[in-house]
Short mmCIF file of C-alpha atoms and ligand atoms in Angstrom, two decimals:
data_model
loop_
_atom_site.label_atom_id
_atom_site.label_comp_id
_atom_site.label_asym_id
_atom_site.label_seq_id
_atom_site.Cartn_x
_atom_site.Cartn_y
_atom_site.Cartn_z
CA MET A 1 89.17 111.43 64.22
CA VAL A 2 92.04 109.42 65.57
CA GLY A 3 93.02 110.56 69.03
CA VAL A 4 96.48 110.75 70.51
CA PRO A 5 97.47 107.16 71.28
CA ALA A 6 96.99 106.24 74.90
CA HIS A 7 100.15 106.09 76.91
CA ARG A 8 100.77 103.69 79.74
CA VAL A 9 102.11 104.89 83.08
CA ALA A 10 103.31 102.26 85.56
CA VAL A 11 104.03 103.37 89.12
CA ILE A 12 106.39 100.98 90.90
CA GLY A 13 106.40 100.81 94.69
CA ASP A 14 109.38 100.41 97.02
CA VAL A 15 112.05 98.10 95.58
CA GLY A 16 114.24 97.67 98.66
CA GLY A 17 117.30 96.31 96.86
CA HIS A 18 115.41 93.49 95.14
CA LEU A 19 116.90 93.61 91.64
CA ASP A 20 115.25 90.43 90.38
CA GLU A 21 111.82 91.63 91.49
CA LEU A 22 112.27 94.94 89.68
CA ARG A 23 113.55 93.26 86.51
CA ALA A 24 110.70 90.75 86.48
CA GLU A 25 108.08 93.47 86.86
CA LEU A 26 109.65 95.57 84.09
CA ARG A 27 109.55 92.52 81.81
CA ARG A 28 105.89 91.97 82.66
CA LEU A 29 105.31 95.60 81.67
CA GLY A 30 106.92 94.93 78.29
CA ALA A 31 110.62 95.63 78.81
CA ASP A 32 112.84 93.68 76.41
CA ALA A 33 113.92 90.42 78.04
CA GLU A 34 117.46 90.75 76.68
CA THR A 35 118.26 94.44 76.81
CA GLY A 36 115.73 95.66 79.38
CA ARG A 37 114.66 98.44 77.02
CA LEU A 38 111.25 99.90 77.88
CA PRO A 39 108.56 99.83 75.20
CA ASP A 40 107.90 103.23 73.58
CA ASP A 41 104.37 103.52 75.01
CA LEU A 42 105.43 103.09 78.66
CA THR A 43 106.56 105.60 81.28
CA VAL A 44 107.72 104.23 84.64
CA VAL A 45 107.49 106.21 87.85
CA GLN A 46 109.32 104.64 90.78
CA VAL A 47 108.29 106.02 94.17
CA GLY A 48 111.68 105.80 95.92
CA ASP A 49 113.25 103.45 98.45
CA LEU A 50 115.13 101.63 95.71
CA VAL A 51 117.74 100.51 98.20
CA HIS A 52 118.37 98.66 101.48
CA ARG A 53 116.80 95.42 102.83
CA GLY A 54 117.33 93.17 99.80
CA PRO A 55 120.55 91.71 98.40
CA ALA A 56 121.34 94.00 95.46
CA SER A 57 120.97 97.71 96.21
CA ALA A 58 124.01 98.69 94.13
CA ALA A 59 122.77 96.76 91.10
CA VAL A 60 119.32 98.36 91.42
CA ILE A 61 120.95 101.81 91.36
CA GLN A 62 122.96 100.79 88.29
CA LEU A 63 119.88 99.48 86.49
CA VAL A 64 117.95 102.68 87.15
CA ASP A 65 120.97 104.79 86.18
CA GLY A 66 120.92 103.00 82.83
CA TYR A 67 117.28 103.98 82.26
CA LEU A 68 117.95 107.57 83.31
CA ARG A 69 120.79 107.70 80.76
CA THR A 70 119.24 105.85 77.84
CA GLN A 71 115.47 106.46 78.22
CA PRO A 72 115.30 109.56 80.42
CA ALA A 73 111.88 110.64 79.18
CA GLN A 74 110.42 107.28 80.22
CA TRP A 75 111.76 106.88 83.75
CA VAL A 76 110.73 109.23 86.55
CA GLN A 77 112.67 108.51 89.72
CA LEU A 78 111.30 109.80 93.02
CA VAL A 79 113.27 110.10 96.24
CA GLY A 80 112.48 108.02 99.31
CA ASN A 81 113.70 108.40 102.87
CA HIS A 82 116.30 105.67 102.24
CA GLU A 83 117.87 107.62 99.35
CA ALA A 84 117.77 110.77 101.49
CA GLN A 85 120.23 109.11 103.87
CA TYR A 86 122.89 109.73 101.21
CA LEU A 87 121.80 113.22 100.20
CA ARG A 88 121.99 114.83 103.63
CA GLU A 89 123.31 113.90 107.06
CA PRO A 90 121.84 110.45 107.80
CA VAL A 91 118.94 110.66 110.25
CA PHE A 92 118.44 107.03 111.15
CA ARG A 93 120.56 103.98 111.79
CA TRP A 94 120.32 101.21 109.25
CA PRO A 95 122.38 98.02 109.22
CA GLU A 96 123.32 98.42 105.57
CA ARG A 97 125.23 101.22 103.95
CA LEU A 98 125.50 101.74 100.20
CA ASP A 99 128.93 101.53 98.61
CA ALA A 100 130.61 104.86 97.72
CA ARG A 101 129.88 104.58 94.01
CA SER A 102 126.15 104.06 94.50
CA ALA A 103 126.01 106.95 96.97
CA ARG A 104 127.76 109.17 94.42
CA THR A 105 125.24 108.14 91.78
CA LEU A 106 122.35 109.17 94.05
CA ARG A 107 123.99 112.53 94.70
CA ARG A 108 124.52 113.06 90.97
CA TRP A 109 120.84 112.31 90.27
CA TRP A 110 119.87 114.81 92.98
CA ALA A 111 122.20 117.52 91.64
CA ASP A 112 121.05 116.93 88.05
CA GLY A 113 117.34 117.06 88.88
CA LEU A 114 116.84 113.39 88.01
CA LEU A 115 115.70 112.50 91.52
CA ARG A 116 112.42 114.25 92.18
CA VAL A 117 110.02 114.55 95.06
CA ALA A 118 106.80 114.34 93.10
CA ALA A 119 105.27 113.39 89.78
CA TRP A 120 101.70 113.72 88.56
CA VAL A 121 99.45 112.08 86.04
CA ARG A 122 95.96 112.75 84.67
CA ASP A 123 94.38 109.55 83.49
CA ASP A 124 92.26 109.30 80.38
CA ALA A 125 89.11 109.61 82.52
CA GLY A 126 90.37 112.95 83.85
CA GLU A 127 91.33 111.86 87.37
CA GLU A 128 94.51 113.53 88.62
CA PHE A 129 97.06 111.74 90.77
CA LEU A 130 99.95 113.16 92.73
CA ILE A 131 102.71 110.58 93.16
CA THR A 132 105.20 110.85 96.04
CA HIS A 133 107.13 108.48 98.25
CA ALA A 134 105.05 108.66 101.41
CA GLY A 135 102.08 110.78 100.35
CA LEU A 136 101.26 114.46 100.78
CA THR A 137 99.54 115.11 104.11
CA ALA A 138 96.64 117.56 104.31
CA GLU A 139 98.66 119.70 106.72
CA PHE A 140 101.72 119.86 104.43
CA TRP A 141 99.48 120.58 101.44
CA ARG A 142 97.77 123.44 103.25
CA ASP A 143 100.47 124.95 105.46
CA THR A 144 103.66 124.41 103.45
CA LEU A 145 102.35 124.49 99.87
CA GLY A 146 99.42 126.89 100.35
CA ALA A 147 96.68 124.47 99.24
CA PRO A 148 97.26 124.13 95.47
CA ARG A 149 94.17 122.74 93.74
CA GLY A 150 95.79 120.66 90.99
CA ALA A 151 98.19 117.71 91.08
CA GLU A 152 100.50 119.33 88.52
CA ARG A 153 100.82 122.49 90.60
CA ALA A 154 101.41 120.49 93.78
CA ALA A 155 104.10 118.39 92.08
CA THR A 156 105.84 121.49 90.73
CA MET A 157 105.78 123.11 94.17
CA LEU A 158 107.12 119.98 95.87
CA ASN A 159 109.94 119.67 93.34
CA GLY A 160 110.63 123.38 93.84
CA LEU A 161 111.47 122.64 97.48
CA ILE A 162 114.53 120.67 96.35
CA GLY A 163 117.57 122.66 97.29
CA ALA A 164 115.44 125.54 98.56
CA ASP A 165 116.24 125.01 102.23
CA ASP A 166 119.22 122.69 102.18
CA GLY A 167 120.92 124.76 104.87
CA ALA A 168 118.04 124.47 107.31
CA ASP A 169 118.20 122.02 110.21
CA ASN A 170 114.77 120.59 109.59
CA PRO A 171 113.58 121.58 106.10
CA ALA A 172 109.94 120.82 105.41
CA LEU A 173 110.76 118.42 102.62
CA PHE A 174 112.64 116.09 104.97
CA ARG A 175 110.39 116.58 108.00
CA ALA A 176 110.09 113.18 109.59
CA GLY A 177 107.17 111.85 111.54
CA SER A 178 106.31 109.16 114.02
CA MET A 179 108.17 106.48 112.07
CA LEU A 180 111.49 108.15 112.87
CA HIS A 181 110.74 109.82 116.18
CA ARG A 182 108.82 106.94 117.75
CA ARG A 183 106.40 109.37 119.32
CA GLY A 184 102.89 110.39 118.40
CA PRO A 185 101.98 111.50 114.89
CA VAL A 186 103.61 114.68 113.54
CA ARG A 187 101.20 117.14 111.96
CA GLY A 188 102.63 117.98 108.57
CA ALA A 189 105.15 115.14 108.29
CA GLY A 190 106.87 115.51 104.93
CA PRO A 191 106.30 113.55 101.70
CA LEU A 192 109.32 111.28 102.34
CA TRP A 193 108.20 110.23 105.78
CA ALA A 194 104.47 110.44 106.45
CA CYS A 195 103.09 107.29 108.05
CA THR A 196 100.02 106.20 106.09
CA ALA A 197 97.87 105.13 109.02
CA THR A 198 98.67 107.88 111.53
CA GLU A 199 99.84 110.88 109.49
CA LEU A 200 98.57 110.67 105.89
CA LEU A 201 95.01 109.38 106.16
CA PRO A 202 93.74 111.21 109.27
CA GLY A 203 94.20 114.71 107.84
CA TRP A 204 92.42 113.79 104.61
CA LEU A 205 89.45 112.44 106.56
CA ALA A 206 88.83 116.00 107.67
CA THR A 207 89.77 117.77 104.40
CA PRO A 208 88.37 116.99 100.93
CA LEU A 209 91.17 115.75 98.67
CA PRO A 210 92.03 118.25 95.90
CA PHE A 211 93.31 115.31 93.79
CA SER A 212 93.99 111.61 94.21
CA GLN A 213 97.35 110.28 95.34
CA VAL A 214 99.59 107.27 94.82
CA HIS A 215 102.33 106.55 97.35
CA GLY A 216 104.70 103.89 98.68
CA HIS A 217 106.67 103.88 101.96
CA ASP A 218 104.24 101.92 104.09
CA SER A 219 100.70 100.63 104.16
CA LEU A 220 97.42 100.74 106.06
CA PHE A 221 97.10 97.01 105.76
CA ASP A 222 99.82 94.86 107.26
CA TRP A 223 100.24 92.37 104.41
CA ARG A 224 102.30 89.98 106.51
CA LYS A 225 100.02 89.80 109.52
CA ARG A 226 96.99 90.32 107.30
CA ARG A 227 95.30 92.95 109.39
CA PHE A 228 94.65 96.67 109.19
CA ARG A 229 96.71 99.09 111.22
CA VAL A 230 93.72 101.46 111.42
CA PRO A 231 90.30 101.40 113.07
CA GLY A 232 87.41 99.65 111.34
CA ASP A 233 85.77 102.80 109.99
CA LEU A 234 88.89 103.72 108.01
CA ALA A 235 89.51 100.11 107.02
CA ARG A 236 85.99 99.94 105.60
CA LEU A 237 86.86 102.75 103.18
CA THR A 238 89.80 100.74 101.86
CA VAL A 239 89.72 98.13 99.11
CA LEU A 240 92.61 95.66 98.96
CA GLU A 241 94.02 94.11 95.81
CA ASP A 242 95.86 91.11 97.15
CA GLU A 243 97.62 90.02 93.96
CA ALA A 244 99.13 93.45 93.39
CA ARG A 245 99.46 94.48 97.06
CA HIS A 246 97.60 97.71 96.41
CA GLU A 247 95.25 99.37 98.88
CA THR A 248 92.81 102.05 97.76
CA THR A 249 91.08 104.29 100.27
CA ALA A 250 88.11 106.21 98.87
CA LEU A 251 87.72 109.64 100.46
CA ASP A 252 85.82 112.84 99.77
CA GLY A 253 87.32 114.34 96.58
CA GLY A 254 89.54 111.45 95.52
CA ARG A 255 91.33 108.33 96.60
CA ILE A 256 94.64 107.48 98.17
CA ILE A 257 96.35 104.44 96.71
CA GLY A 258 99.16 102.73 98.62
CA ILE A 259 101.47 100.52 96.54
CA ASP A 260 104.36 99.61 98.85
CA PRO A 261 104.73 95.83 98.44
CA CYS A 262 106.45 95.78 101.85
CA HIS A 263 109.45 93.68 100.84
CA SER A 264 111.71 92.75 103.72
CA GLY A 265 115.12 91.07 103.30
CA GLU A 266 113.14 88.54 101.28
CA PRO A 267 110.86 89.63 98.45
CA CYS A 268 107.19 89.62 99.41
CA GLY A 269 106.00 87.29 96.66
CA ARG A 270 103.20 88.65 94.51
CA TRP A 271 103.07 92.38 93.85
CA ALA A 272 102.64 94.63 90.84
CA ALA A 273 103.04 98.18 89.62
CA TRP A 274 99.99 100.42 89.65
CA GLU A 275 99.10 101.09 86.04
CA THR A 276 97.04 103.72 84.34
CA ARG A 277 96.56 105.14 80.88
CA THR A 278 96.94 108.71 79.88
CA ARG A 279 97.66 110.83 76.87
CA PRO A 280 101.36 111.65 76.48
CA ALA A 281 101.08 115.29 77.52
CA GLN A 282 99.11 114.43 80.66
CA ALA A 283 101.94 113.21 82.82
CA HIS A 284 104.87 114.77 84.54
CA PRO A 285 107.22 114.91 82.88
CA PRO A 286 105.54 114.55 79.48
CA ALA A 287 106.57 111.44 77.62
CA GLN A 288 108.83 113.29 75.20
CA ALA A 289 110.31 115.84 77.59
CA PRO A 290 114.04 116.26 77.89
CA PRO A 291 115.65 115.04 81.11
CA GLY A 292 115.35 117.44 83.99
CA PHE A 293 112.05 118.88 82.74
CA GLY A 294 109.65 120.12 85.33
CA GLY A 295 111.01 122.87 87.53
CA SER A 296 112.99 120.85 90.01
CA GLY A 297 114.55 124.05 91.33
CA ILE A 298 118.00 122.93 90.19
CA GLU A 299 119.58 124.82 87.36
MN1 MN B 1 110.15 104.77 102.88
#
C-alpha cells in the first residue's frame, strides 16, 4: 500500500530583520528562486521575532505577509516578544521602532488569527513537538494550562489565550521573566518570554516532559562566546549542532530543541531551519487547512 506522502515541516528561528538570511534559507528549503513560492510539500513555521536588530524589518514583514496571503496553509507565523511590542502597550525600550504600515500589518495578523502563539507537529516516528517562541515552562504548562498531555491540546490551549485576557494588566500569555525584569527567574514566565537557561529548562528537570518542544528566543549555549550559560550537568544533556545553530537537550519524556540563531545587527553566519517529516494531517494547522484554522480564539 502506498502511504500518504511525507510532508516536510521546517521551523525557522528568530529572523531579527535579516531579510536576505530568511530568503536564502527559504531557497535552500526549495522556494522558487524567482518568485519565492514554497514547494507544495513544505510547511514553514516561523517562531517569531521577525523584526528588529537587522536592516530590513519592514521587508521581512512584507515577505511573510505575501506568504500568508498566497500560501496561507503553508506558513504558520508565531508571535515573539518583539512583535508583541506592537500588539499591546510596549513593555521594553528598543532603539528601533517599526514603521506604521508594518505595525498595522502585525495587528491585522493578530486580529485575523494569522499570528499564533503555538503550533504542533507529530513526526513520522510519532514524536510530538510543541513549537512556541520561547518555550512552554513546566510551571505555565501545569498551573496556567492544567497539564495537558498532548502537544496538539497544549497548542490549542495556548492559542485560546489570545484575546482571552487582553484587558488584564499582566495576562499570562505575555508574562515576562528575568530577561525583562532583570531580577531572578520568574516561575511560570510565559511562552513569549521564558529564558531558556533560567526559566525553561529548570522546571523540566523536575517534571517529565509530556511532549518535546522546539523554541527560539534565546539559547543555552552562547554561540558568540562559545560557552554554555548553564552548569555542567545541564550542559552535558545538550547536544550542539554547530552548522545549524541548534541545541538539543535530552530530558525525561522528550527533548527541548533551541533554534534561535542569535543574529545581532549582523547575521550570525551559518544557521538553518529545524526540519522534520510528518504526514500532512499531523501538523498544526494541517497542510491543507484554510487560514485561521486551529481555534485561535478569534472569531
Ligand atoms: Mn524573543
